[in-house]
Structures are given as structure tokens and as C-alpha cells.
mmCIF file of C-alpha atoms in Angstrom:
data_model
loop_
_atom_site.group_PDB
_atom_site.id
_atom_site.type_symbol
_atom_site.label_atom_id
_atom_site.label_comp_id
_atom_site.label_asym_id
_atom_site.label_seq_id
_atom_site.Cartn_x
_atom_site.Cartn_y
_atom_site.Cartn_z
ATOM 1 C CA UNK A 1290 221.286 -161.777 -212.166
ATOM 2 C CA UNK A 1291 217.326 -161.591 -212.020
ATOM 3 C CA UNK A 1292 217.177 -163.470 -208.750
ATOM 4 C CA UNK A 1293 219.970 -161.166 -207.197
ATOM 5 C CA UNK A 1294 217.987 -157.877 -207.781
ATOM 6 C CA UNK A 1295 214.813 -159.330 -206.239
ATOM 7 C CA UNK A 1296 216.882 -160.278 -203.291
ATOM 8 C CA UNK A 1297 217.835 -156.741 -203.345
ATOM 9 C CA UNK A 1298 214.825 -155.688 -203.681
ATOM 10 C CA UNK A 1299 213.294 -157.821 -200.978
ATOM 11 C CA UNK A 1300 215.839 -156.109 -198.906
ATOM 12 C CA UNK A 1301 215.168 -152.600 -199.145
ATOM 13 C CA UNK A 1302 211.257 -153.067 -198.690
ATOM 14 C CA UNK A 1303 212.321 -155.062 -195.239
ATOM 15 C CA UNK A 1304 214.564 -152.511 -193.979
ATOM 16 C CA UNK A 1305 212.077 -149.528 -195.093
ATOM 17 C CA UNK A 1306 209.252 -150.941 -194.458
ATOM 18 C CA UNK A 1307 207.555 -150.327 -198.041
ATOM 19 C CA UNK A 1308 204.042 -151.635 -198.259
ATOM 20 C CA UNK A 1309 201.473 -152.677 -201.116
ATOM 21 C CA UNK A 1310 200.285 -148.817 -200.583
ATOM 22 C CA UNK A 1311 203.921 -147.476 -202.400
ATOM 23 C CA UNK A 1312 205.186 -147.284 -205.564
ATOM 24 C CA UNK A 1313 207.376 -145.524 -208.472
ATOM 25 C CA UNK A 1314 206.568 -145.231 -211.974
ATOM 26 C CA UNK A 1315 208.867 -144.671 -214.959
ATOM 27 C CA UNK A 1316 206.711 -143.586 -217.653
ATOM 28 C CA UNK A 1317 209.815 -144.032 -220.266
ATOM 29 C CA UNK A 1318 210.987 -147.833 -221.034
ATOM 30 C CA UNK A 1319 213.857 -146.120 -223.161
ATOM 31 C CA UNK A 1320 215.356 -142.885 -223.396
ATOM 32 C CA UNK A 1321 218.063 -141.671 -226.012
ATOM 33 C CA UNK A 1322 220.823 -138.442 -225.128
ATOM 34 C CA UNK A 1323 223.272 -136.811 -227.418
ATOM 35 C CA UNK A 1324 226.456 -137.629 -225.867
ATOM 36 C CA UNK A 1325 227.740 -134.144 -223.688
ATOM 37 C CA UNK A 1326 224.007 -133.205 -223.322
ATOM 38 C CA UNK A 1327 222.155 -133.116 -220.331
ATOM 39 C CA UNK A 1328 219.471 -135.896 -219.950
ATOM 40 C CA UNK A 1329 216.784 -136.331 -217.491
ATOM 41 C CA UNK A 1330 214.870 -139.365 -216.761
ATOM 42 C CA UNK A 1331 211.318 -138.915 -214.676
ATOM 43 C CA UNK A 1332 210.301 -140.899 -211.383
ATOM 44 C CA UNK A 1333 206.713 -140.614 -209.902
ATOM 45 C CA UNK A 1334 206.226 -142.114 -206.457
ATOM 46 C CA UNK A 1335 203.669 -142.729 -204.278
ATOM 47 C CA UNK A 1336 203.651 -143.385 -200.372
ATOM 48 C CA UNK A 1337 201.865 -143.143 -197.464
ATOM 49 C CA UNK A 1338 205.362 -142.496 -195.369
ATOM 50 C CA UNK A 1339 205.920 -139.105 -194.074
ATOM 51 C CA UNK A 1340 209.485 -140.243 -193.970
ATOM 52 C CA UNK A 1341 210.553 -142.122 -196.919
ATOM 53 C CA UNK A 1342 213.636 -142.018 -198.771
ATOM 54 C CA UNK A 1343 213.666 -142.363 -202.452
ATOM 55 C CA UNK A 1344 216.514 -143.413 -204.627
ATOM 56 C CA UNK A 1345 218.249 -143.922 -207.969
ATOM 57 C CA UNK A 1346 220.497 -146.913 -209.196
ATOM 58 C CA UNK A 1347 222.403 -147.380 -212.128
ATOM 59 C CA UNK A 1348 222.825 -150.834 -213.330
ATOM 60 C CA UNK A 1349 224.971 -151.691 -216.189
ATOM 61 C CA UNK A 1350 225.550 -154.914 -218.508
ATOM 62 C CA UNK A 1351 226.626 -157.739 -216.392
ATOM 63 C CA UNK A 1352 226.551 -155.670 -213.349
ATOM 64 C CA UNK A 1353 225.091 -154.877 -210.071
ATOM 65 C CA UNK A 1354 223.162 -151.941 -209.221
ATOM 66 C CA UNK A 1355 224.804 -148.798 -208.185
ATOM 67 C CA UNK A 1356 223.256 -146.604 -206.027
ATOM 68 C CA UNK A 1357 223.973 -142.889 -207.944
ATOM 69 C CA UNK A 1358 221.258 -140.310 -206.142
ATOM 70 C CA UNK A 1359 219.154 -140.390 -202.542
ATOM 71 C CA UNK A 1360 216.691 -137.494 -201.859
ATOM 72 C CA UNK A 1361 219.894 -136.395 -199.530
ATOM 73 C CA UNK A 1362 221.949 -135.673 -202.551
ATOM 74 C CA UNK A 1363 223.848 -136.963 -205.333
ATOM 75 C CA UNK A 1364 226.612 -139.590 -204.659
ATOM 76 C CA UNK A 1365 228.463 -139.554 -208.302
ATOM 77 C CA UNK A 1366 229.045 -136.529 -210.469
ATOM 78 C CA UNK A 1367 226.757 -135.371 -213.025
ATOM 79 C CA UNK A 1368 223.850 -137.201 -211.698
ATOM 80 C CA UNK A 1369 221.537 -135.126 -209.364
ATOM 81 C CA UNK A 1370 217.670 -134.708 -209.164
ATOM 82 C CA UNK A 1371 215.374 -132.224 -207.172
ATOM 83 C CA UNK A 1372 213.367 -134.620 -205.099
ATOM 84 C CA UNK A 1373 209.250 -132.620 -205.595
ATOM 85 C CA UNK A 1374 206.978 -133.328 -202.767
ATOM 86 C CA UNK A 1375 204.275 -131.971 -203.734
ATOM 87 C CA UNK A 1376 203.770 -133.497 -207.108
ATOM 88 C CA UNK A 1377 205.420 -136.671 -205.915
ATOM 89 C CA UNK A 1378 208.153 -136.393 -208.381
ATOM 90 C CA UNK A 1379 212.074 -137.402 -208.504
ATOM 91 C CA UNK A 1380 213.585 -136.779 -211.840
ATOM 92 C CA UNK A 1381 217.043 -138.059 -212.447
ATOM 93 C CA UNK A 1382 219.263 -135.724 -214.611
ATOM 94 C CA UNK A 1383 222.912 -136.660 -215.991
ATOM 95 C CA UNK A 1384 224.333 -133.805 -217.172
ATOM 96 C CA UNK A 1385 227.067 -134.357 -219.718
ATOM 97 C CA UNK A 1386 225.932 -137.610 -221.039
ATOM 98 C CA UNK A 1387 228.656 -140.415 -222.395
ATOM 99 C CA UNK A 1388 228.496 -143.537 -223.791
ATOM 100 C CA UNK A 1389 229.801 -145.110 -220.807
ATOM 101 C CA UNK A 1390 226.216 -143.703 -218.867
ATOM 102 C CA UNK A 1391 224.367 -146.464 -220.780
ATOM 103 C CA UNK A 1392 222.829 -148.676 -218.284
ATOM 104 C CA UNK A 1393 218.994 -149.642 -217.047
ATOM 105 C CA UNK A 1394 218.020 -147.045 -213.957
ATOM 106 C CA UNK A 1395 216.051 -147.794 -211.323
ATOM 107 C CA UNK A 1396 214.352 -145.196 -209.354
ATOM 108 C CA UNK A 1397 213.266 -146.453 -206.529
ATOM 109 C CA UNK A 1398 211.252 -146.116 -202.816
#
């Protein structure tokens, strides 16, 4: 499974054209939610793209990462995030949190 993300990963910074100059931070390594709360997990990011997308995956036990949120919008419901420019921020927020949301995110340029 390790090998298969950095494949993935080796992908996206081909087809973007990422560079030793970008990069995300997660300040939180875990994060807890009463279940039917709203939870919201913080991205930082750092580029020297004008144009750069920015991303969120979801990536549960024994899976492969899903792709839940692009600065264009939110792809699954009860996941959306206001992408900030001008702090550099993209915080993920799932509103109505369930068990089932447990997973490792990945925000990502």
C-alpha cells in the first residue's frame, strides 16, 4: 500500500509540475469529532504557482485514496473547505461526522 501512494504521489507532482519550492502542512497528526458534529481539519500550503490546484483525499483502512474536495468545490457531501489565498490556507470541514468518516486525510498540492 506504501509504494502505491508514492506512485500516486509521484504522479500528481509530474502532471502539476510541483517543485522542491511547494508544500502542505498538517499541523494535527490526529484529530477526534463527536459523531453528528461538524469537524474541521487545517491545511497550510505553500507555492510559488499562480495557478495551482490544491486538494483533499480520504483514505481509509485497506484502501485507496479518495479524492473528497479540489479548490473548485466539494465532490462528496458534507465535506467542503474555503480554499484562503491570502493566508495560504485550505481547511477541510465534515460536517455531520460518523464513524464511517474515520480514515487518514491528505491535503494535498
Amino acid at each position: 500500500m506504501a509504494n502505491w501512494y508514492k506512485i500516486v504521489v509521484f504522479f500528481l507532482t509530474y502532471f502539476w509540475g510541483c517543485d522542491s519550492q511547494d508544500s502542505v502542512e498538517q499541523n494535527r497528526r490526529f484529530q477526534t469529532a463527536v459523531e453528528g458534529a461538524a469537524v474541521t481539519i487545517n491545511c497550510r500550503y505553500d507555492t510559488t504557482a499562480v495557478l495551482r490546484n490544491i486538494f483533499w483525499y480520504q483514505q481509509k483502512v485497506n484502501g485507496f485514496p479518495e479524492c473528497m474536495l479540489s479548490k473548485f468545490g466539494h465532490l462528496k457531501e458534507r465535506f467542503s473547505g474555503d480554499l484562503n489565498t491570502i493566508s495560504k490556507s485550505f481547511p477541510l470541514t465534515i460536517q455531520d461526522v460518523s464513524v464511517s468518516d474515520s480514515a487518514v486525510y491528505y491535503c494535498a498540492l
